PDB file of C-alpha atoms in Angstrom:
ATOM      1  CA  UNK A   1     -98.326 -76.557   7.680  1.00  0.00           C
ATOM      2  CA  UNK A   2     -98.452 -72.813   8.551  1.00  0.00           C
ATOM      3  CA  UNK A   3    -100.441 -70.393   6.553  1.00  0.00           C
ATOM      4  CA  UNK A   4     -97.449 -68.751   5.300  1.00  0.00           C
ATOM      5  CA  UNK A   5     -95.857 -71.924   4.051  1.00  0.00           C
ATOM      6  CA  UNK A   6     -99.216 -72.960   2.340  1.00  0.00           C
ATOM      7  CA  UNK A   7     -99.321 -69.484   0.718  1.00  0.00           C
ATOM      8  CA  UNK A   8     -95.628 -69.533  -0.413  1.00  0.00           C
ATOM      9  CA  UNK A   9     -96.031 -73.298  -1.792  1.00  0.00           C
ATOM     10  CA  UNK A  10     -99.154 -72.308  -3.771  1.00  0.00           C
ATOM     11  CA  UNK A  11     -97.164 -69.290  -5.134  1.00  0.00           C
ATOM     12  CA  UNK A  12     -94.328 -71.452  -6.253  1.00  0.00           C
ATOM     13  CA  UNK A  13     -96.616 -73.810  -7.936  1.00  0.00           C
ATOM     14  CA  UNK A  14     -98.505 -71.004  -9.790  1.00  0.00           C
ATOM     15  CA  UNK A  15     -95.418 -69.304 -10.894  1.00  0.00           C
ATOM     16  CA  UNK A  16     -93.787 -72.620 -12.093  1.00  0.00           C
ATOM     17  CA  UNK A  17     -96.997 -73.540 -13.946  1.00  0.00           C
ATOM     18  CA  UNK A  18     -97.278 -69.937 -15.484  1.00  0.00           C
ATOM     19  CA  UNK A  19     -93.474 -70.098 -16.631  1.00  0.00           C
ATOM     20  CA  UNK A  20     -93.766 -73.431 -18.345  1.00  0.00           C
ATOM     21  CA  UNK A  21     -97.120 -72.512 -19.706  1.00  0.00           C
ATOM     22  CA  UNK A  22     -95.520 -69.308 -21.428  1.00  0.00           C
ATOM     23  CA  UNK A  23     -92.780 -71.407 -22.762  1.00  0.00           C
ATOM     24  CA  UNK A  24     -95.140 -73.885 -24.398  1.00  0.00           C
ATOM     25  CA  UNK A  25     -97.335 -70.975 -25.580  1.00  0.00           C
ATOM     26  CA  UNK A  26     -94.315 -69.314 -27.243  1.00  0.00           C
ATOM     27  CA  UNK A  27     -93.374 -72.585 -28.986  1.00  0.00           C
ATOM     28  CA  UNK A  28     -96.983 -72.849 -30.393  1.00  0.00           C
ATOM     29  CA  UNK A  29     -97.005 -69.187 -31.720  1.00  0.00           C
ATOM     30  CA  UNK A  30     -93.704 -70.020 -33.438  1.00  0.00           C
ATOM     31  CA  UNK A  31     -95.533 -73.017 -35.211  1.00  0.00           C
ATOM     32  CA  UNK A  32     -98.493 -71.114 -35.940  1.00  0.00           C
ATOM     33  CA  UNK A  33     -96.445 -68.145 -37.482  1.00  0.00           C
ATOM     34  CA  UNK A  34     -94.457 -70.806 -39.440  1.00  0.00           C
ATOM     35  CA  UNK A  35     -97.356 -72.744 -40.849  1.00  0.00           C
ATOM     36  CA  UNK A  36    -100.148 -70.232 -40.965  1.00  0.00           C
ATOM     37  CA  UNK A  37     -98.905 -66.650 -40.425  1.00  0.00           C
ATOM     38  CA  UNK A  38    -101.468 -63.800 -40.785  1.00  0.00           C
ATOM     39  CA  UNK A  39    -104.032 -65.640 -43.105  1.00  0.00           C
ATOM     40  CA  UNK A  40    -107.551 -66.163 -43.724  1.00  0.00           C
ATOM     41  CA  UNK A  41    -107.297 -69.548 -42.208  1.00  0.00           C
ATOM     42  CA  UNK A  42    -106.234 -67.875 -38.758  1.00  0.00           C
ATOM     43  CA  UNK A  43    -109.052 -65.188 -39.372  1.00  0.00           C
ATOM     44  CA  UNK A  44    -111.359 -68.079 -39.466  1.00  0.00           C
ATOM     45  CA  UNK A  45    -110.181 -69.738 -36.369  1.00  0.00           C
ATOM     46  CA  UNK A  46    -110.208 -66.672 -34.150  1.00  0.00           C
ATOM     47  CA  UNK A  47    -113.605 -65.737 -35.379  1.00  0.00           C
ATOM     48  CA  UNK A  48    -114.917 -69.303 -34.526  1.00  0.00           C
ATOM     49  CA  UNK A  49    -113.613 -69.307 -31.011  1.00  0.00           C
ATOM     50  CA  UNK A  50    -115.025 -65.882 -30.303  1.00  0.00           C
ATOM     51  CA  UNK A  51    -118.596 -66.997 -29.223  1.00  0.00           C
ATOM     52  CA  UNK A  52    -117.516 -70.091 -27.248  1.00  0.00           C
ATOM     53  CA  UNK A  53    -114.949 -67.998 -25.144  1.00  0.00           C
ATOM     54  CA  UNK A  54    -117.482 -65.297 -24.707  1.00  0.00           C
ATOM     55  CA  UNK A  55    -119.948 -67.872 -23.039  1.00  0.00           C
ATOM     56  CA  UNK A  56    -117.200 -69.735 -21.148  1.00  0.00           C
ATOM     57  CA  UNK A  57    -115.768 -66.386 -19.788  1.00  0.00           C
ATOM     58  CA  UNK A  58    -119.315 -65.203 -18.590  1.00  0.00           C
ATOM     59  CA  UNK A  59    -120.544 -68.558 -17.131  1.00  0.00           C
ATOM     60  CA  UNK A  60    -117.479 -70.450 -15.901  1.00  0.00           C
ATOM     61  CA  UNK A  61    -115.419 -67.253 -14.854  1.00  0.00           C
ATOM     62  CA  UNK A  62    -118.120 -65.347 -13.364  1.00  0.00           C
ATOM     63  CA  UNK A  63    -119.934 -68.036 -11.494  1.00  0.00           C
ATOM     64  CA  UNK A  64    -116.591 -69.350 -10.068  1.00  0.00           C
ATOM     65  CA  UNK A  65    -115.834 -65.920  -8.372  1.00  0.00           C
ATOM     66  CA  UNK A  66    -119.063 -66.170  -6.372  1.00  0.00           C
ATOM     67  CA  UNK A  67    -119.336 -69.994  -5.954  1.00  0.00           C
ATOM     68  CA  UNK A  68    -115.688 -70.595  -4.567  1.00  0.00           C
ATOM     69  CA  UNK A  69    -116.137 -68.648  -1.330  1.00  0.00           C
ATOM     70  CA  UNK A  70    -119.584 -70.077  -0.749  1.00  0.00           C
ATOM     71  CA  UNK A  71    -118.343 -73.626  -1.251  1.00  0.00           C
ATOM     72  CA  UNK A  72    -115.250 -73.012   1.114  1.00  0.00           C
ATOM     73  CA  UNK A  73    -117.707 -71.884   3.882  1.00  0.00           C
ATOM     74  CA  UNK A  74    -119.838 -74.941   3.477  1.00  0.00           C
ATOM     75  CA  UNK A  75    -116.855 -77.255   3.235  1.00  0.00           C
ATOM     76  CA  UNK A  76    -115.725 -76.117   6.748  1.00  0.00           C
ATOM     77  CA  UNK A  77    -118.988 -76.952   8.348  1.00  0.00           C
ATOM     78  CA  UNK A  78    -120.281 -80.053   6.374  1.00  0.00           C
ATOM     79  CA  UNK A  79    -118.142 -81.495   3.543  1.00  0.00           C
ATOM     80  CA  UNK A  80    -120.797 -83.680   2.040  1.00  0.00           C
ATOM     81  CA  UNK A  81    -123.340 -80.763   1.992  1.00  0.00           C
ATOM     82  CA  UNK A  82    -120.412 -78.845   0.183  1.00  0.00           C
ATOM     83  CA  UNK A  83    -120.223 -81.562  -2.151  1.00  0.00           C
ATOM     84  CA  UNK A  84    -123.922 -81.675  -2.811  1.00  0.00           C
ATOM     85  CA  UNK A  85    -123.875 -77.828  -3.653  1.00  0.00           C
ATOM     86  CA  UNK A  86    -120.838 -78.356  -6.058  1.00  0.00           C
ATOM     87  CA  UNK A  87    -123.045 -81.387  -7.582  1.00  0.00           C
ATOM     88  CA  UNK A  88    -126.005 -78.997  -8.150  1.00  0.00           C
ATOM     89  CA  UNK A  89    -123.720 -76.485  -9.767  1.00  0.00           C
ATOM     90  CA  UNK A  90    -121.948 -79.019 -12.019  1.00  0.00           C
ATOM     91  CA  UNK A  91    -125.378 -80.668 -13.082  1.00  0.00           C
ATOM     92  CA  UNK A  92    -126.834 -77.218 -14.155  1.00  0.00           C
ATOM     93  CA  UNK A  93    -123.696 -75.896 -15.721  1.00  0.00           C
ATOM     94  CA  UNK A  94    -123.398 -79.328 -17.771  1.00  0.00           C
ATOM     95  CA  UNK A  95    -127.043 -79.091 -18.761  1.00  0.00           C
ATOM     96  CA  UNK A  96    -126.451 -75.121 -20.013  1.00  0.00           C
ATOM     97  CA  UNK A  97    -123.342 -75.877 -21.545  1.00  0.00           C
ATOM     98  CA  UNK A  98    -124.508 -78.856 -23.454  1.00  0.00           C
ATOM     99  CA  UNK A  99    -127.649 -76.847 -24.669  1.00  0.00           C
ATOM    100  CA  UNK A 100    -125.429 -73.943 -25.688  1.00  0.00           C
ATOM    101  CA  UNK A 101    -123.070 -76.390 -27.612  1.00  0.00           C
ATOM    102  CA  UNK A 102    -126.033 -77.780 -29.441  1.00  0.00           C
ATOM    103  CA  UNK A 103    -127.479 -74.526 -30.516  1.00  0.00           C
ATOM    104  CA  UNK A 104    -124.058 -73.233 -31.581  1.00  0.00           C
ATOM    105  CA  UNK A 105    -123.464 -76.474 -33.718  1.00  0.00           C
ATOM    106  CA  UNK A 106    -126.907 -76.346 -35.176  1.00  0.00           C
ATOM    107  CA  UNK A 107    -126.635 -72.452 -36.022  1.00  0.00           C
ATOM    108  CA  UNK A 108    -123.114 -72.001 -36.636  1.00  0.00           C
ATOM    109  CA  UNK A 109    -123.809 -70.954 -40.192  1.00  0.00           C
ATOM    110  CA  UNK A 110    -126.013 -68.245 -39.187  1.00  0.00           C
ATOM    111  CA  UNK A 111    -123.863 -67.239 -36.351  1.00  0.00           C
ATOM    112  CA  UNK A 112    -120.844 -66.620 -38.773  1.00  0.00           C
ATOM    113  CA  UNK A 113    -122.547 -65.350 -41.849  1.00  0.00           C
ATOM    114  CA  UNK A 114    -124.844 -62.947 -39.982  1.00  0.00           C
ATOM    115  CA  UNK A 115    -122.633 -62.187 -36.857  1.00  0.00           C
ATOM    116  CA  UNK A 116    -119.273 -61.741 -38.821  1.00  0.00           C
ATOM    117  CA  UNK A 117    -120.792 -60.648 -42.287  1.00  0.00           C
ATOM    118  CA  UNK A 118    -117.547 -58.834 -43.277  1.00  0.00           C
ATOM    119  CA  UNK A 119    -115.753 -62.250 -43.804  1.00  0.00           C
ATOM    120  CA  UNK A 120    -115.349 -63.441 -47.551  1.00  0.00           C
ATOM    121  CA  UNK A 121    -117.010 -66.661 -48.212  1.00  0.00           C
ATOM    122  CA  UNK A 122    -113.911 -68.831 -48.106  1.00  0.00           C
ATOM    123  CA  UNK A 123    -113.099 -67.576 -44.516  1.00  0.00           C
ATOM    124  CA  UNK A 124    -116.520 -67.956 -43.408  1.00  0.00           C
ATOM    125  CA  UNK A 125    -116.755 -71.542 -44.647  1.00  0.00           C
ATOM    126  CA  UNK A 126    -113.635 -72.372 -42.676  1.00  0.00           C
ATOM    127  CA  UNK A 127    -114.854 -70.548 -39.739  1.00  0.00           C
ATOM    128  CA  UNK A 128    -118.298 -72.484 -39.641  1.00  0.00           C
ATOM    129  CA  UNK A 129    -116.488 -75.840 -39.877  1.00  0.00           C
ATOM    130  CA  UNK A 130    -114.095 -74.861 -36.926  1.00  0.00           C
ATOM    131  CA  UNK A 131    -116.982 -73.524 -34.852  1.00  0.00           C
ATOM    132  CA  UNK A 132    -118.866 -76.712 -35.157  1.00  0.00           C
ATOM    133  CA  UNK A 133    -115.957 -78.537 -33.662  1.00  0.00           C
ATOM    134  CA  UNK A 134    -115.329 -76.006 -30.894  1.00  0.00           C
ATOM    135  CA  UNK A 135    -119.078 -76.108 -29.859  1.00  0.00           C
ATOM    136  CA  UNK A 136    -118.126 -79.514 -28.313  1.00  0.00           C
ATOM    137  CA  UNK A 137    -115.449 -77.871 -26.112  1.00  0.00           C
ATOM    138  CA  UNK A 138    -117.881 -75.822 -24.163  1.00  0.00           C
ATOM    139  CA  UNK A 139    -119.147 -78.802 -22.006  1.00  0.00           C
ATOM    140  CA  UNK A 140    -115.614 -79.852 -21.135  1.00  0.00           C
ATOM    141  CA  UNK A 141    -114.620 -76.342 -20.281  1.00  0.00           C
ATOM    142  CA  UNK A 142    -117.651 -75.933 -17.931  1.00  0.00           C
ATOM    143  CA  UNK A 143    -116.926 -79.211 -15.957  1.00  0.00           C
ATOM    144  CA  UNK A 144    -113.097 -78.454 -15.896  1.00  0.00           C
ATOM    145  CA  UNK A 145    -113.893 -74.969 -14.496  1.00  0.00           C
ATOM    146  CA  UNK A 146    -116.102 -76.323 -11.714  1.00  0.00           C
ATOM    147  CA  UNK A 147    -113.342 -79.168 -10.924  1.00  0.00           C
ATOM    148  CA  UNK A 148    -110.815 -76.388 -10.663  1.00  0.00           C
ATOM    149  CA  UNK A 149    -112.912 -74.502  -8.008  1.00  0.00           C
ATOM    150  CA  UNK A 150    -113.338 -77.499  -5.949  1.00  0.00           C
ATOM    151  CA  UNK A 151    -109.488 -78.400  -6.038  1.00  0.00           C
ATOM    152  CA  UNK A 152    -108.806 -74.851  -5.253  1.00  0.00           C
ATOM    153  CA  UNK A 153    -111.169 -74.879  -2.361  1.00  0.00           C
ATOM    154  CA  UNK A 154    -109.236 -77.751  -1.038  1.00  0.00           C
ATOM    155  CA  UNK A 155    -106.007 -75.929  -1.399  1.00  0.00           C
ATOM    156  CA  UNK A 156    -104.845 -78.339  -4.136  1.00  0.00           C
ATOM    157  CA  UNK A 157    -103.373 -75.971  -6.824  1.00  0.00           C
ATOM    158  CA  UNK A 158    -100.726 -78.072  -8.798  1.00  0.00           C
ATOM    159  CA  UNK A 159    -103.055 -80.296 -10.835  1.00  0.00           C
ATOM    160  CA  UNK A 160    -105.364 -77.551 -12.172  1.00  0.00           C
ATOM    161  CA  UNK A 161    -102.383 -75.332 -12.881  1.00  0.00           C
ATOM    162  CA  UNK A 162    -100.251 -77.826 -14.684  1.00  0.00           C
ATOM    163  CA  UNK A 163    -103.365 -79.489 -16.575  1.00  0.00           C
ATOM    164  CA  UNK A 164    -103.898 -76.278 -18.421  1.00  0.00           C
ATOM    165  CA  UNK A 165    -100.772 -76.965 -20.439  1.00  0.00           C
ATOM    166  CA  UNK A 166    -102.451 -80.090 -22.002  1.00  0.00           C
ATOM    167  CA  UNK A 167    -104.417 -77.776 -24.358  1.00  0.00           C
ATOM    168  CA  UNK A 168    -101.230 -76.297 -25.637  1.00  0.00           C
ATOM    169  CA  UNK A 169     -99.411 -79.446 -25.778  1.00  0.00           C
ATOM    170  CA  UNK A 170    -102.355 -81.082 -27.681  1.00  0.00           C
ATOM    171  CA  UNK A 171    -102.317 -78.271 -30.271  1.00  0.00           C
ATOM    172  CA  UNK A 172     -98.855 -78.418 -30.723  1.00  0.00           C
ATOM    173  CA  UNK A 173     -98.786 -82.240 -31.283  1.00  0.00           C
ATOM    174  CA  UNK A 174    -101.674 -81.776 -33.873  1.00  0.00           C
ATOM    175  CA  UNK A 175     -99.705 -79.056 -35.834  1.00  0.00           C
ATOM    176  CA  UNK A 176     -96.563 -81.134 -35.894  1.00  0.00           C
ATOM    177  CA  UNK A 177     -98.528 -84.423 -36.914  1.00  0.00           C
ATOM    178  CA  UNK A 178    -101.563 -83.547 -38.779  1.00  0.00           C
ATOM    179  CA  UNK A 179    -101.081 -79.924 -40.252  1.00  0.00           C
ATOM    180  CA  UNK A 180    -100.714 -81.304 -43.829  1.00  0.00           C
ATOM    181  CA  UNK A 181    -103.746 -83.486 -43.714  1.00  0.00           C
ATOM    182  CA  UNK A 182    -106.054 -81.315 -41.615  1.00  0.00           C
ATOM    183  CA  UNK A 183    -104.812 -77.670 -42.023  1.00  0.00           C
ATOM    184  CA  UNK A 184    -106.287 -75.035 -39.834  1.00  0.00           C
ATOM    185  CA  UNK A 185    -108.627 -77.694 -38.174  1.00  0.00           C
ATOM    186  CA  UNK A 186    -105.640 -78.601 -36.122  1.00  0.00           C
ATOM    187  CA  UNK A 187    -106.306 -75.891 -33.694  1.00  0.00           C
ATOM    188  CA  UNK A 188    -109.976 -77.053 -33.076  1.00  0.00           C
ATOM    189  CA  UNK A 189    -109.360 -80.891 -32.606  1.00  0.00           C
ATOM    190  CA  UNK A 190    -106.178 -80.016 -30.628  1.00  0.00           C
ATOM    191  CA  UNK A 191    -108.188 -77.756 -28.368  1.00  0.00           C
ATOM    192  CA  UNK A 192    -110.937 -80.469 -27.918  1.00  0.00           C
ATOM    193  CA  UNK A 193    -108.621 -83.327 -27.153  1.00  0.00           C
ATOM    194  CA  UNK A 194    -106.629 -81.179 -24.698  1.00  0.00           C
ATOM    195  CA  UNK A 195    -109.630 -80.344 -22.802  1.00  0.00           C
ATOM    196  CA  UNK A 196    -110.722 -84.077 -22.964  1.00  0.00           C
ATOM    197  CA  UNK A 197    -107.350 -84.887 -21.398  1.00  0.00           C
ATOM    198  CA  UNK A 198    -107.345 -82.208 -18.872  1.00  0.00           C
ATOM    199  CA  UNK A 199    -110.933 -83.354 -17.671  1.00  0.00           C
ATOM    200  CA  UNK A 200    -109.800 -87.173 -17.212  1.00  0.00           C
ATOM    201  CA  UNK A 201    -106.609 -85.892 -15.587  1.00  0.00           C
ATOM    202  CA  UNK A 202    -108.441 -83.810 -12.959  1.00  0.00           C
ATOM    203  CA  UNK A 203    -111.142 -86.486 -12.062  1.00  0.00           C
ATOM    204  CA  UNK A 204    -108.940 -88.531  -9.719  1.00  0.00           C
ATOM    205  CA  UNK A 205    -107.624 -85.582  -8.073  1.00  0.00           C
ATOM    206  CA  UNK A 206    -111.175 -84.219  -7.259  1.00  0.00           C
ATOM    207  CA  UNK A 207    -112.162 -87.820  -5.897  1.00  0.00           C
ATOM    208  CA  UNK A 208    -109.095 -87.965  -3.767  1.00  0.00           C
ATOM    209  CA  UNK A 209    -109.923 -84.874  -2.091  1.00  0.00           C
ATOM    210  CA  UNK A 210    -113.177 -86.209  -1.005  1.00  0.00           C
ATOM    211  CA  UNK A 211    -115.527 -85.014  -3.667  1.00  0.00           C
ATOM    212  CA  UNK A 212    -118.622 -87.125  -4.164  1.00  0.00           C
ATOM    213  CA  UNK A 213    -121.075 -86.365  -6.981  1.00  0.00           C
ATOM    214  CA  UNK A 214    -124.879 -86.435  -6.491  1.00  0.00           C
ATOM    215  CA  UNK A 215    -127.476 -86.058  -9.224  1.00  0.00           C
ATOM    216  CA  UNK A 216    -129.263 -83.240  -7.172  1.00  0.00           C
ATOM    217  CA  UNK A 217    -131.088 -80.397  -9.163  1.00  0.00           C
ATOM    218  CA  UNK A 218    -132.377 -78.526  -6.002  1.00  0.00           C
ATOM    219  CA  UNK A 219    -132.195 -74.956  -7.201  1.00  0.00           C
ATOM    220  CA  UNK A 220    -133.809 -73.795  -3.845  1.00  0.00           C
ATOM    221  CA  UNK A 221    -130.809 -74.646  -1.925  1.00  0.00           C
ATOM    222  CA  UNK A 222    -129.841 -71.450  -0.159  1.00  0.00           C
ATOM    223  CA  UNK A 223    -126.181 -71.561  -1.245  1.00  0.00           C
ATOM    224  CA  UNK A 224    -127.228 -71.875  -4.906  1.00  0.00           C
ATOM    225  CA  UNK A 225    -129.921 -69.142  -4.589  1.00  0.00           C
ATOM    226  CA  UNK A 226    -127.205 -66.942  -3.091  1.00  0.00           C
ATOM    227  CA  UNK A 227    -124.810 -67.750  -5.737  1.00  0.00           C
ATOM    228  CA  UNK A 228    -127.096 -67.186  -8.608  1.00  0.00           C
ATOM    229  CA  UNK A 229    -128.422 -63.734  -7.050  1.00  0.00           C
ATOM    230  CA  UNK A 230    -124.904 -62.573  -6.568  1.00  0.00           C
ATOM    231  CA  UNK A 231    -123.659 -63.667  -9.976  1.00  0.00           C
ATOM    232  CA  UNK A 232    -126.269 -61.711 -11.882  1.00  0.00           C
ATOM    233  CA  UNK A 233    -124.317 -58.446 -11.472  1.00  0.00           C
ATOM    234  CA  UNK A 234    -121.018 -59.902 -12.319  1.00  0.00           C
ATOM    235  CA  UNK A 235    -122.510 -61.888 -15.203  1.00  0.00           C
ATOM    236  CA  UNK A 236    -123.796 -58.551 -16.659  1.00  0.00           C
ATOM    237  CA  UNK A 237    -120.313 -56.836 -16.172  1.00  0.00           C
ATOM    238  CA  UNK A 238    -118.807 -60.198 -17.839  1.00  0.00           C
ATOM    239  CA  UNK A 239    -121.285 -59.597 -20.947  1.00  0.00           C
ATOM    240  CA  UNK A 240    -120.168 -55.942 -21.341  1.00  0.00           C
ATOM    241  CA  UNK A 241    -116.408 -56.884 -20.965  1.00  0.00           C
ATOM    242  CA  UNK A 242    -116.857 -59.898 -23.288  1.00  0.00           C
ATOM    243  CA  UNK A 243    -118.841 -57.852 -25.913  1.00  0.00           C
ATOM    244  CA  UNK A 244    -115.761 -55.469 -26.517  1.00  0.00           C
ATOM    245  CA  UNK A 245    -113.706 -58.171 -28.043  1.00  0.00           C
ATOM    246  CA  UNK A 246    -116.754 -59.530 -30.047  1.00  0.00           C
ATOM    247  CA  UNK A 247    -117.392 -56.085 -31.526  1.00  0.00           C
ATOM    248  CA  UNK A 248    -113.763 -55.664 -32.251  1.00  0.00           C
ATOM    249  CA  UNK A 249    -113.656 -59.077 -34.342  1.00  0.00           C
ATOM    250  CA  UNK A 250    -116.867 -58.052 -36.045  1.00  0.00           C
ATOM    251  CA  UNK A 251    -115.617 -54.836 -37.108  1.00  0.00           C
ATOM    252  CA  UNK A 252    -112.247 -56.427 -38.090  1.00  0.00           C
ATOM    253  CA  UNK A 253    -114.137 -58.789 -40.366  1.00  0.00           C
ATOM    254  CA  UNK A 254    -114.570 -55.915 -42.711  1.00  0.00           C
ATOM    255  CA  UNK A 255    -111.095 -55.008 -42.877  1.00  0.00           C
ATOM    256  CA  UNK A 256    -108.352 -56.659 -45.035  1.00  0.00           C
ATOM    257  CA  UNK A 257    -107.480 -60.342 -44.721  1.00  0.00           C
ATOM    258  CA  UNK A 258    -105.466 -61.050 -41.409  1.00  0.00           C
ATOM    259  CA  UNK A 259    -106.959 -58.291 -39.555  1.00  0.00           C
ATOM    260  CA  UNK A 260    -108.627 -60.582 -37.052  1.00  0.00           C
ATOM    261  CA  UNK A 261    -105.829 -62.904 -36.867  1.00  0.00           C
ATOM    262  CA  UNK A 262    -103.380 -59.919 -36.190  1.00  0.00           C
ATOM    263  CA  UNK A 263    -105.638 -58.832 -33.181  1.00  0.00           C
ATOM    264  CA  UNK A 264    -105.197 -62.352 -31.659  1.00  0.00           C
TER     265      UNK A 264
END
């Protein structure tokens, strides 16, 4: 298959996935508007998801920008060595995300009450409970991120692109089936279940492409040292960029009810 055909095929897959994803997202937003609107419960959800999204964006997004080209370079030379490099990255990202999720779970009350001190008590209590649930999503987000990098490196774009819809579908299903029993917590549980499904869905594709996992923790590997060194600058930029949204939501917590939800 020629390079042009590969590019065209990848482009069609990404456009199709994006189109279907936007349709599902629109359906989800209609349901959200119908059941919750601009309310304290949506304020609570958007507040709770702020810190997990910040960490995910900095670690998963930034690290992937540097890691992907290095992984591709090694893959063309020695596939198993590339798998070993990816394994080291997965192992440490898993440890970091697990540690971060435990810290967020334990200190969720302090994060909300002191970080978003403008929230009223009712909104803050909702947000604390949601944050405890969302803390578990960070582990799966990290693993899914690395699996997506690996599949993209093997020029497999369809599974990662379409699997992102599982989160939206899961949230929609939770809203339709459990909104009366669970209220605003449908978003947290829907997100968690969607990520678990996405993770399980991507596993066989990474295996099919030839990925083998190693329990290797060698941070002295030249590829990992290079990735970490190059990532520091991008992580700093990611922190600066991500903090903008955090600060906006902190300031919005002092505004009338619905201000954080209105920001989205």
